[in-house]
Amino acid sequence: MAFKVTIGQFYNTKSIIHKLDPRIKILVSFAFMVLVFFADSIVLNVYIALALLALIYLSKVPLKVVLKAIRPVFFFLVLAGLMNLFFVQGGNVLANLGPITISEAGLNAFFIYTFRFLFLVVAGTLVALTTNPIQLTDALESMLSPLQKLGLPAHELSMMLSIALRFIPTFSKEAERIIKAQSSRGADFESGNLIERVKLFIPIIVPLFASSMRHADNLANAMDARCYTGGEGRTHYRELAIDKRDITALIICAIYLLVFIALKIYL
Amino acid sequence: MSIVFDQVSYTYGPNAPYQALNQVSCTIELGSFSGIIGHTGSGKSTFLEHINGLKTPSSGKVLINGLDTSNKEDKKDIRKLVGFVAQNPEHQLFAETVFDDIAFGPLHTGAKEEELTSIVEKSLRRLEVEPTAELLASSPFDLSGGQQRRIALAGILAMEPQILAMDEPLAGLDPQGRQQVLKLCQKLNNEGITIVMISHSMDEIAEVADHIIVMNKGELIEHGRVEKIFSEPEKLKRLGLDIPEASKYYFELKKRGVDLGDFVYTLDQLADAIAAYKVGGVDGI
C-alpha cells in the first residue's frame, strides 16, 4: 500500500528566486495578488502573465512541476470559468444553446476571472515552490514579531509550525509501519465495504496517536535538556538578512508596479 | 514444505538508485530457526517482509508452503501462516483492552466469537503470561514496556502461525527482557514454529539459531549452519560483521596454542570445552 506524503511543495534547486529573502517573497507575492485584482483589461492581464512566466523561468522550476502543483485547483478553475461563461449576461448575445445563452459580458468574465484565479494560484505556488518550509516559518516569525507587543506569541507559533513540518515524514513512515503490522495481523486495507474500511482506521490512528505522544515527550525532553526557552532574545542559526539582491528585486518590483499603473491609466 | 526464495529481486520503483534485493535464492526448512545478519540497508528487512507478502518480488517468486506470495487469492492464507513481528511490536497496540487487541488477528482471519476467549488465553499462556481477568480487561497502554511487547507477541501468536518472521524482536529491551524473549523464541521453535529472525547481536543469534543468512547490499552472501558461518570470521569481517564472543575466545586460545577441539559459538559450549580441556592428562588449563 502506497502511503506517500510530500512536505509542502518545495522544489529544491538553486536559483535567484530561491535565494531571495523569504519575507520579500511573501510580501511581493501578496502585493502581486492584490495587483491581479486591478488587471481588468487584456493588456494588463498579459502584463501579469509575462511577469509570472519570467518568474517561473528565473526560478528554474520546470513548468511541468508548476502545472502539477496547481493541478488540485484545476477542476475548480474550470468550473468557476464555466459558471461565469454561462451565467454572466450582458452585451451582445454570441451564442444560443437551448436555455443557455453566452453573452459578450459572459465571455469577458470567463477570461478575466479564470485567469485572475489562475494568476493568484500560480503566484502563491511559486512562493511555496521556491522557499523551503523552514525558511517560510522563519519569515512568518520575523513578520509576526511586531505583533508580539500586542501579546501574539510569534516565536511559539512558528516553532509549532516548523515542528509540525519536521514530523510529517516521520509520521508517514510510522503510519506505513503500522499499516504493515496490522495487515500482518489479518487487517485487509484493500478490500471490504466502506464501513469495514473506516473501522480499520482505528488500529492505525490509535498507535499513530500514541507514537506522536511519545515523540512529543522525547522532543520536549531533548529541548529542555538543552535549556531551550522561548522567543525572547533568541538568535537563529540562519539569520534572515536583506542584502543587495533583495534590494534589487524590490526595485525591479517597484518599476514593474509603476509600469502597471501607467498601463492602467493610459490604456 | 518450506520457505522458498527463487531468484527474488526487489526495487523501490523504476527509478530507485539501488536494488533492495538482488537475485536472492534460498530455501528455509520448516521447523528451523534462522538468523539474518547484515548491515543496515543490506536488505534484511526487505527479505523478511517478503516472507508474509508485505512486499512482493519485482521479479522472481516467493513460495510459502507452495503458496505464491504474489498471488492475491493466497494472501490471507499466507498472512495466517506467517506471523510478522515488526520492530517494536508494542507500537502496534491499539485496542481498549488487552483482550480486544489479542483477538484482533483471529477475528480478521475468520475465528468464531465463542472461540476467542480460549484463543486469547492460550496465546498468553504460550508466552508465560497468566491471563487473569484483570489483565485482559486492562488497557495495553497502562502496561510496562516488556509486558506490552508480550501482549503484542500474543496478538500475533493468536493467529496460530506456523512461521514467525521477526524483525529485531529484542531491540529496546533490557538484558533481562532480552533473555526472556530469546528463551520464548526458542520455546516456540521447539513447539514446531519456524522462526526467521533479524538480529544485530551475534551472541544472541548463536544462542538460538541453527541457520544463518548473511546479507550484504541486497544480496544473499551466505546461507548455512551456524557453526559453519561463524567458523569463518574473515569472511564476516570483510562485510563488517562480527562473530560471537565465545568464538572469539576459541580462536584466540587456538592462536596461543590451546586447541579446544570442536568449534564453539555459545558461552555454554565454551565453558564446557574449557572444562573438558586436558593438558597432558591433567585437568584444566
Coordinates of C-alpha atoms in Angstrom, one line a residue:
Chain A
M1 CA 0.0 0.0 0.0
A2 CA 1.5 3.3 -1.1
F3 CA 1.5 5.9 1.6
K4 CA 3.5 8.9 0.5
V5 CA 3.4 12.4 1.7
T6 CA 5.5 15.3 0.3
I7 CA 6.3 18.1 2.6
G8 CA 4.8 21.3 1.1
Q9 CA 5.7 21.8 -2.5
F10 CA 9.3 22.9 -2.1
Y11 CA 11.3 22.3 -5.3
N12 CA 14.9 22.1 -4.3
T13 CA 17.2 23.8 -6.8
K14 CA 19.4 26.8 -6.9
S15 CA 18.1 30.0 -8.5
I16 CA 17.9 33.7 -7.8
I17 CA 14.4 33.3 -6.7
H18 CA 15.3 30.6 -4.2
K19 CA 18.0 32.8 -2.7
L20 CA 15.7 35.8 -2.1
D21 CA 14.8 36.6 1.4
P22 CA 11.6 34.7 2.2
R23 CA 10.0 37.8 3.7
I24 CA 10.5 39.7 0.4
K25 CA 8.9 36.8 -1.5
I26 CA 5.9 36.7 0.8
L27 CA 5.4 40.4 0.7
V28 CA 5.9 40.7 -3.0
S29 CA 3.5 37.8 -3.7
F30 CA 0.9 39.4 -1.6
A31 CA 1.3 42.8 -3.4
F32 CA 1.2 40.9 -6.7
M33 CA -2.1 39.2 -5.7
V34 CA -3.7 42.5 -4.9
L35 CA -2.4 43.8 -8.2
V36 CA -4.0 40.9 -10.1
F37 CA -7.4 42.3 -9.0
F38 CA -6.8 45.6 -10.7
A39 CA -5.9 43.9 -14.0
D40 CA -9.2 44.3 -15.9
S41 CA -8.0 44.6 -19.5
I42 CA -6.4 42.2 -21.8
V43 CA -3.1 44.2 -21.9
L44 CA -2.8 44.3 -18.1
N45 CA -3.6 40.5 -17.9
V46 CA -0.9 39.8 -20.5
Y47 CA 1.5 42.0 -18.5
I48 CA 0.7 40.0 -15.3
A49 CA 1.1 36.7 -17.2
L50 CA 4.5 37.8 -18.5
A51 CA 5.7 38.6 -15.0
L52 CA 4.7 35.1 -13.8
L53 CA 6.3 33.4 -16.8
A54 CA 9.5 35.4 -16.2
L55 CA 9.5 34.4 -12.5
I56 CA 8.9 30.7 -13.3
Y57 CA 11.8 30.9 -15.8
L58 CA 14.1 32.6 -13.2
S59 CA 13.2 30.1 -10.5
K60 CA 14.4 27.2 -12.6
V61 CA 11.4 25.2 -11.6
P62 CA 10.3 23.2 -14.6
L63 CA 6.9 24.3 -16.0
K64 CA 5.7 20.7 -15.6
V65 CA 6.3 20.9 -11.8
V66 CA 4.3 24.2 -11.6
L67 CA 1.4 22.7 -13.5
K68 CA 1.5 19.7 -11.3
A69 CA 1.4 21.8 -8.2
I70 CA -1.7 23.7 -9.4
R71 CA -3.5 20.6 -10.6
P72 CA -5.6 20.2 -7.5
V73 CA -7.4 23.6 -8.1
F74 CA -7.7 23.0 -11.8
F75 CA -11.2 21.5 -11.6
F76 CA -12.4 24.4 -9.5
L77 CA -10.8 26.8 -12.1
V78 CA -12.7 25.2 -14.9
L79 CA -16.0 25.1 -13.0
A80 CA -15.8 28.7 -12.0
G81 CA -14.9 29.7 -15.5
L82 CA -17.9 27.9 -17.0
M83 CA -20.2 29.4 -14.4
N84 CA -19.1 32.9 -15.5
L85 CA -19.4 32.0 -19.1
F86 CA -23.0 30.7 -18.8
F87 CA -24.5 32.9 -16.1
V88 CA -23.0 36.4 -16.6
Q89 CA -25.3 38.2 -19.0
G90 CA -24.9 41.5 -20.8
G91 CA -23.9 43.0 -24.2
N92 CA -24.5 41.2 -27.5
V93 CA -25.6 37.6 -27.4
L94 CA -22.9 35.5 -29.1
A95 CA -24.5 32.0 -29.0
N96 CA -27.7 30.5 -28.0
L97 CA -27.7 26.8 -26.9
G98 CA -31.2 26.0 -25.8
P99 CA -31.7 27.5 -22.4
I100 CA -28.1 28.7 -22.2
T101 CA -27.1 31.9 -23.7
I102 CA -23.5 33.1 -24.0
S103 CA -23.1 36.8 -24.0
E104 CA -20.2 39.2 -24.6
A105 CA -20.0 40.0 -20.9
G106 CA -20.0 36.3 -20.0
L107 CA -17.2 35.6 -22.3
N108 CA -15.3 38.6 -20.9
A109 CA -15.9 37.4 -17.4
F110 CA -14.8 33.9 -18.3
F111 CA -11.4 35.1 -19.4
I112 CA -10.8 37.7 -16.8
Y113 CA -11.9 35.6 -13.8
T114 CA -10.4 32.3 -14.9
F115 CA -7.1 33.9 -15.5
R116 CA -7.3 36.1 -12.4
F117 CA -7.8 33.0 -10.3
L118 CA -5.0 31.1 -12.2
F119 CA -2.6 34.0 -11.6
L120 CA -3.4 34.1 -7.9
V121 CA -2.8 30.3 -7.5
V122 CA 0.5 30.4 -9.6
A123 CA 1.8 33.4 -7.6
G124 CA 1.2 31.6 -4.3
T125 CA 2.5 28.3 -5.6
L126 CA 5.7 30.0 -6.7
V127 CA 6.5 31.1 -3.2
A128 CA 5.9 27.6 -1.9
L129 CA 7.9 26.0 -4.7
T130 CA 11.0 28.3 -4.2
T131 CA 11.1 28.6 -0.4
N132 CA 11.9 25.7 1.9
P133 CA 9.4 25.3 4.7
I134 CA 11.9 26.2 7.4
Q135 CA 12.6 29.5 5.8
L136 CA 8.9 30.1 5.5
T137 CA 8.3 29.6 9.2
D138 CA 11.3 31.8 9.9
A139 CA 9.8 34.5 7.7
L140 CA 6.5 34.1 9.4
E141 CA 8.1 34.6 12.8
S142 CA 10.0 37.6 11.7
M143 CA 6.9 39.2 10.1
L144 CA 4.7 38.5 13.1
S145 CA 7.2 39.7 15.6
P146 CA 6.0 43.3 15.7
L147 CA 2.7 41.9 16.9
Q148 CA 4.4 40.3 19.8
K149 CA 4.0 43.6 21.7
L150 CA 0.2 43.0 21.4
G151 CA 0.7 39.6 23.0
L152 CA 0.8 37.4 19.9
P153 CA 3.2 34.5 20.6
A154 CA 5.0 34.8 17.2
H155 CA 8.0 32.7 18.1
E156 CA 5.9 29.9 19.6
L157 CA 3.6 29.9 16.6
S158 CA 6.4 29.5 14.1
M159 CA 8.1 26.9 16.3
M160 CA 4.9 24.9 16.3
L161 CA 4.7 25.2 12.6
S162 CA 8.3 24.1 12.0
I163 CA 8.0 21.2 14.4
A164 CA 4.8 20.1 12.6
L165 CA 6.6 20.2 9.3
R166 CA 9.6 18.4 10.7
F167 CA 7.4 15.5 11.8
I168 CA 5.4 14.9 8.6
P169 CA 7.9 12.5 7.1
T170 CA 8.4 10.7 10.4
F171 CA 4.7 10.1 10.8
S172 CA 4.2 9.0 7.3
K173 CA 7.0 6.4 7.8
E174 CA 5.4 5.4 11.1
A175 CA 2.0 5.1 9.5
E176 CA 3.5 2.8 6.8
R177 CA 5.0 0.6 9.5
I178 CA 1.7 0.4 11.5
I179 CA -0.2 -0.4 8.3
K180 CA 2.2 -3.3 7.6
A181 CA 2.0 -4.6 11.2
Q182 CA -1.8 -4.5 11.2
S183 CA -2.2 -6.1 7.8
S184 CA 0.1 -8.8 9.0
R185 CA -2.5 -9.5 11.7
G186 CA -5.1 -10.0 9.0
A187 CA -6.4 -6.5 8.6
D188 CA -7.3 -6.0 5.0
F189 CA -7.0 -2.4 3.8
E190 CA -7.5 -3.1 0.2
S191 CA -11.0 -4.7 0.1
G192 CA -14.2 -4.7 2.1
N193 CA -17.0 -2.2 2.2
L194 CA -16.9 1.4 3.4
I195 CA -17.9 0.7 7.0
E196 CA -15.3 -2.1 7.3
R197 CA -12.6 0.2 5.9
V198 CA -13.5 3.1 8.2
K199 CA -13.4 0.7 11.2
L200 CA -9.9 -0.4 10.2
F201 CA -8.7 3.2 10.6
I202 CA -8.8 2.8 14.4
P203 CA -5.9 0.3 14.5
I204 CA -3.9 2.8 12.5
I205 CA -4.9 6.0 14.2
V206 CA -4.6 4.9 17.8
P207 CA -1.0 3.6 17.5
L208 CA -0.1 6.7 15.4
F209 CA -1.5 8.9 18.1
A210 CA 0.4 7.1 20.8
S211 CA 3.6 7.4 18.8
S212 CA 3.0 11.2 18.3
M213 CA 2.7 11.5 22.1
R214 CA 5.9 9.6 22.5
H215 CA 7.7 11.8 20.0
A216 CA 6.4 14.9 21.6
D217 CA 7.5 13.8 25.0
N218 CA 11.0 12.9 23.8
L219 CA 11.4 16.1 21.8
A220 CA 10.2 18.2 24.8
N221 CA 12.8 16.4 27.0
A222 CA 15.5 16.9 24.4
M223 CA 14.7 20.6 24.1
D224 CA 14.5 21.0 27.9
A225 CA 17.9 19.2 28.3
R226 CA 19.4 21.9 26.0
C227 CA 17.9 24.6 28.1
Y228 CA 15.5 25.8 25.4
T229 CA 13.5 28.8 26.4
G230 CA 11.0 30.6 24.2
G231 CA 11.4 33.5 21.9
E232 CA 12.7 36.5 23.9
G233 CA 16.3 37.2 22.9
R234 CA 16.7 34.0 20.9
T235 CA 19.0 34.1 17.9
H236 CA 18.7 31.9 14.8
Y237 CA 21.1 29.5 13.2
R238 CA 20.4 31.2 9.9
E239 CA 19.6 34.9 10.4
L240 CA 17.3 36.4 7.8
A241 CA 19.0 39.4 6.3
I242 CA 18.1 41.7 3.5
D243 CA 21.0 42.0 1.1
K244 CA 21.8 43.7 -2.2
R245 CA 20.0 41.1 -4.2
D246 CA 16.8 41.6 -2.2
I247 CA 17.0 45.4 -2.7
T248 CA 17.5 44.9 -6.4
A249 CA 14.5 42.6 -6.5
L250 CA 12.4 45.2 -4.7
I251 CA 13.4 48.0 -7.1
I252 CA 12.5 45.8 -10.1
C253 CA 9.1 45.1 -8.5
A254 CA 8.6 48.9 -7.9
I255 CA 9.4 49.6 -11.6
Y256 CA 7.0 46.8 -12.5
L257 CA 4.3 48.4 -10.4
L258 CA 4.8 51.8 -11.9
V259 CA 4.5 50.4 -15.4
F260 CA 1.4 48.6 -14.3
I261 CA -0.1 51.9 -13.1
A262 CA 0.9 53.7 -16.3
L263 CA -0.7 51.0 -18.4
K264 CA -3.8 51.1 -16.3
I265 CA -4.2 54.9 -16.6
Y266 CA -3.3 55.4 -20.2
L267 CA -4.8 52.4 -21.9
Chain B
M1 CA 7.1 -27.7 2.9
S2 CA 9.4 -24.8 3.3
I3 CA 10.0 -21.1 2.6
V4 CA 11.5 -20.8 -0.9
F5 CA 13.0 -17.7 -2.4
D6 CA 13.5 -18.2 -6.1
Q7 CA 15.6 -15.5 -7.9
V8 CA 13.9 -12.8 -5.9
S9 CA 14.7 -9.2 -6.8
Y10 CA 13.0 -6.1 -5.4
T11 CA 13.3 -2.5 -6.3
Y12 CA 11.6 0.6 -4.9
G13 CA 10.0 2.0 -8.1
P14 CA 11.6 2.1 -11.5
N15 CA 14.0 5.0 -10.7
A16 CA 15.3 3.6 -7.5
P17 CA 19.1 4.0 -7.2
Y18 CA 19.7 0.5 -6.0
Q19 CA 18.1 -2.9 -5.7
A20 CA 16.8 -3.7 -2.2
L21 CA 17.1 -7.4 -3.1
N22 CA 19.1 -8.7 -5.9
Q23 CA 18.6 -12.3 -7.2
V24 CA 18.1 -13.8 -3.8
S25 CA 17.5 -17.6 -3.8
C26 CA 17.3 -19.8 -0.8
T27 CA 15.3 -22.4 1.0
I28 CA 14.4 -22.3 4.6
E29 CA 13.2 -25.6 6.0
L30 CA 10.2 -25.6 8.2
G31 CA 11.0 -26.1 11.9
S32 CA 14.3 -24.4 11.6
F33 CA 15.5 -21.3 13.4
S34 CA 17.3 -18.9 11.0
G35 CA 19.1 -15.7 12.0
I36 CA 19.5 -13.0 9.4
I37 CA 22.6 -10.8 9.8
G38 CA 23.8 -7.9 7.8
H39 CA 24.3 -4.2 8.0
T40 CA 21.6 -1.5 7.9
G41 CA 20.5 -1.3 4.3
S42 CA 21.7 -4.8 3.5
G43 CA 18.1 -5.9 2.6
K44 CA 17.4 -7.8 5.8
S45 CA 14.1 -6.2 6.5
T46 CA 13.0 -6.3 2.8
F47 CA 13.8 -10.0 2.8
L48 CA 11.7 -10.5 5.9
E49 CA 8.8 -8.6 4.5
H50 CA 8.7 -10.9 1.5
I51 CA 8.1 -13.9 3.7
N52 CA 4.5 -12.8 4.6
G53 CA 3.8 -11.0 1.4
L54 CA 4.0 -7.4 2.8
K55 CA 6.3 -6.9 -0.2
T56 CA 6.1 -9.0 -3.3
P57 CA 9.0 -9.6 -5.6
S58 CA 9.6 -7.2 -8.6
S59 CA 10.9 -10.4 -10.2
G60 CA 11.2 -13.9 -9.1
K61 CA 9.0 -15.9 -6.7
V62 CA 8.5 -16.5 -3.0
L63 CA 6.7 -19.7 -2.1
I64 CA 5.5 -20.4 1.4
N65 CA 4.5 -24.0 1.7
G66 CA 3.9 -23.9 -2.0
L67 CA 1.7 -20.7 -1.9
D68 CA 2.9 -17.9 -4.1
T69 CA 3.0 -14.6 -2.2
S70 CA 2.4 -12.7 -5.4
N71 CA -0.9 -14.5 -5.7
K72 CA -3.7 -12.2 -4.3
E73 CA -6.1 -15.0 -3.5
D74 CA -3.5 -16.7 -1.3
K75 CA -2.7 -13.5 0.6
K76 CA -5.0 -14.2 3.5
D77 CA -3.7 -17.8 3.9
I78 CA -0.1 -16.6 3.8
R79 CA -0.8 -14.0 6.5
K80 CA -2.4 -16.6 8.7
L81 CA 0.6 -18.9 8.1
V82 CA 3.3 -16.3 8.7
G83 CA 3.2 -14.1 11.8
F84 CA 5.1 -10.9 11.3
V85 CA 6.7 -9.3 14.3
A86 CA 7.7 -5.8 13.4
Q87 CA 10.4 -3.8 15.1
N88 CA 8.9 -2.6 18.4
P89 CA 5.8 -4.6 18.0
E90 CA 4.2 -2.9 21.1
H91 CA 3.8 0.2 18.9
Q92 CA 1.0 -1.5 17.1
L93 CA -1.2 -1.9 20.1
F94 CA -4.4 0.0 19.7
A95 CA -7.4 -1.6 21.4
E96 CA -9.1 -0.5 24.6
T97 CA -8.3 -3.8 26.4
V98 CA -5.6 -6.4 26.2
F99 CA -8.3 -9.0 25.2
D100 CA -9.5 -7.0 22.2
D101 CA -6.0 -6.4 21.0
I102 CA -5.0 -10.0 21.0
A103 CA -8.4 -11.0 19.5
F104 CA -7.9 -8.6 16.6
G105 CA -5.9 -11.0 14.4
P106 CA -8.0 -14.1 14.9
L107 CA -11.2 -12.0 14.3
H108 CA -9.9 -10.9 11.0
T109 CA -8.8 -14.3 9.9
G110 CA -12.1 -16.0 10.5
A111 CA -12.1 -17.2 14.1
K112 CA -15.5 -17.6 15.7
E113 CA -16.6 -15.3 18.5
E114 CA -17.0 -18.2 21.0
E115 CA -13.5 -19.5 20.4
L116 CA -11.9 -16.1 21.1
T117 CA -11.6 -16.4 24.8
S118 CA -9.7 -19.7 24.6
I119 CA -7.5 -18.5 21.8
V120 CA -6.5 -15.4 23.7
E121 CA -5.8 -17.3 26.9
K122 CA -3.9 -19.9 25.1
S123 CA -1.6 -17.5 23.3
L124 CA -0.9 -15.6 26.5
R125 CA 0.0 -18.9 28.3
R126 CA 2.4 -19.8 25.5
L127 CA 4.3 -16.6 26.4
E128 CA 4.2 -17.5 30.1
V129 CA 1.7 -14.7 30.9
E130 CA -1.1 -15.7 33.2
P131 CA -4.4 -14.5 31.5
T132 CA -6.1 -13.0 34.6
A133 CA -9.4 -11.3 34.1
E134 CA -7.8 -8.1 35.4
L135 CA -5.0 -8.2 32.8
L136 CA -7.4 -9.0 29.9
A137 CA -9.6 -6.0 30.9
S138 CA -6.8 -3.5 31.3
S139 CA -5.7 -1.1 28.7
P140 CA -2.5 -2.2 26.9
F141 CA -1.2 1.4 27.2
D142 CA -1.1 1.0 31.1
L143 CA 1.4 -1.9 31.0
S144 CA 5.1 -1.8 31.2
G145 CA 7.3 -1.9 28.0
G146 CA 8.2 -5.6 28.4
Q147 CA 4.6 -6.5 29.2
Q148 CA 3.4 -4.6 26.1
R149 CA 5.8 -6.5 23.9
R150 CA 4.5 -9.8 25.2
I151 CA 0.9 -8.7 24.6
A152 CA 1.8 -7.7 21.0
L153 CA 3.5 -11.0 20.5
A154 CA 0.4 -12.8 21.9
G155 CA -1.6 -10.9 19.3
I156 CA 0.5 -12.4 16.6
L157 CA 0.6 -15.9 18.2
A158 CA -3.2 -15.8 18.5
M159 CA -3.3 -16.3 14.7
E160 CA -1.5 -19.6 15.3
P161 CA 1.2 -19.0 12.7
Q162 CA 3.5 -21.8 11.6
I163 CA 6.2 -19.4 10.7
L164 CA 7.3 -16.3 12.6
A165 CA 9.2 -13.6 10.8
M166 CA 10.8 -11.3 13.4
D167 CA 12.5 -8.0 12.9
E168 CA 14.8 -7.4 15.8
P169 CA 12.4 -8.7 18.5
L170 CA 14.9 -7.9 21.2
A171 CA 15.7 -4.3 20.4
G172 CA 15.0 -1.8 23.1
L173 CA 14.6 -4.4 25.9
D174 CA 16.8 -4.6 29.0
P175 CA 19.2 -7.5 29.3
Q176 CA 16.8 -9.5 31.4
G177 CA 13.9 -8.8 28.9
R178 CA 16.2 -9.8 26.0
Q179 CA 17.0 -13.2 27.7
Q180 CA 13.3 -13.8 28.4
V181 CA 12.1 -13.1 24.9
L182 CA 15.0 -15.1 23.5
K183 CA 14.0 -18.0 25.6
L184 CA 10.4 -17.7 24.5
C185 CA 11.5 -17.7 20.8
Q186 CA 13.5 -20.9 21.5
K187 CA 10.5 -22.4 23.2
L188 CA 8.2 -21.5 20.3
N189 CA 10.7 -23.0 17.9
N190 CA 10.8 -26.2 20.0
E191 CA 7.0 -26.3 19.7
G192 CA 7.5 -26.5 15.9
I193 CA 7.2 -22.9 14.8
T194 CA 9.7 -21.9 12.1
I195 CA 11.5 -18.7 13.1
V196 CA 13.3 -16.3 10.9
M197 CA 14.8 -13.5 13.0
I198 CA 16.8 -10.4 12.2
S199 CA 19.3 -9.5 14.9
H200 CA 22.3 -7.4 15.4
S201 CA 23.6 -9.5 18.3
M202 CA 25.8 -12.4 17.1
D203 CA 25.8 -13.8 20.6
E204 CA 22.0 -14.0 20.7
I205 CA 21.8 -15.4 17.3
A206 CA 24.4 -18.0 18.2
E207 CA 22.4 -19.0 21.3
V208 CA 19.1 -19.8 19.5
A209 CA 19.5 -20.1 15.7
D210 CA 20.5 -23.2 13.8
H211 CA 21.0 -21.5 10.4
I212 CA 22.3 -18.1 9.4
I213 CA 21.6 -16.0 6.4
V214 CA 24.2 -13.3 5.7
M215 CA 23.0 -10.4 3.6
N216 CA 25.0 -7.5 2.1
K217 CA 23.8 -4.8 -0.2
G218 CA 20.7 -6.6 -1.2
E219 CA 22.5 -9.9 -2.0
L220 CA 22.4 -13.1 -0.1
I221 CA 26.1 -13.7 0.6
E222 CA 25.8 -17.0 2.5
H223 CA 23.3 -19.3 4.0
G224 CA 24.4 -22.2 6.1
R225 CA 24.5 -23.7 9.6
V226 CA 25.6 -21.5 12.5
E227 CA 28.8 -23.4 13.2
K228 CA 29.9 -23.1 9.6
I229 CA 29.1 -19.4 9.2
F230 CA 30.8 -18.4 12.5
S231 CA 33.8 -20.6 11.9
E232 CA 34.9 -18.3 9.0
P233 CA 35.4 -14.9 10.8
E234 CA 37.5 -13.4 7.9
K235 CA 34.5 -13.7 5.5
L236 CA 32.3 -11.9 8.0
K237 CA 34.9 -9.3 8.9
R238 CA 35.1 -8.3 5.2
L239 CA 31.4 -7.5 5.4
G240 CA 32.0 -5.6 8.6
L241 CA 30.2 -8.2 10.7
D242 CA 31.4 -9.9 13.8
I243 CA 31.4 -13.4 15.4
P244 CA 30.1 -14.3 18.8
E245 CA 32.3 -13.6 21.9
A246 CA 32.6 -17.4 22.6
S247 CA 34.0 -18.0 19.1
K248 CA 36.5 -15.1 19.6
Y249 CA 37.8 -16.8 22.7
Y250 CA 38.0 -20.1 20.8
F251 CA 40.2 -18.6 18.0
E252 CA 42.3 -16.5 20.4
L253 CA 43.1 -19.6 22.5
K254 CA 43.9 -21.6 19.4
K255 CA 46.3 -18.8 18.4
R256 CA 48.1 -19.2 21.7
G257 CA 48.3 -23.0 21.3
V258 CA 45.2 -24.1 23.2
D259 CA 43.1 -26.2 20.9
L260 CA 39.7 -26.7 22.4
G261 CA 38.7 -29.2 19.7
D262 CA 35.3 -28.8 18.1
F263 CA 34.3 -25.2 17.2
V264 CA 32.2 -23.4 19.8
Y265 CA 29.9 -20.4 19.4
T266 CA 27.9 -20.1 22.7
L267 CA 29.2 -19.3 26.1
D268 CA 27.9 -22.6 27.5
Q269 CA 29.8 -24.6 24.8
L270 CA 32.9 -22.6 25.5
A271 CA 32.6 -23.2 29.3
D272 CA 32.1 -26.9 28.6
A273 CA 35.1 -27.1 26.2
I274 CA 37.4 -25.3 28.7
A275 CA 36.3 -27.6 31.5
A276 CA 36.9 -30.7 29.4
Y277 CA 40.3 -29.4 28.2
K278 CA 43.1 -31.6 29.3
V279 CA 46.8 -30.8 29.1
G280 CA 48.9 -33.9 29.1
G281 CA 46.3 -35.8 31.1
V282 CA 45.9 -33.1 33.7
D283 CA 42.5 -31.4 34.0
G284 CA 42.1 -27.7 33.3
I285 CA 44.3 -25.2 31.6

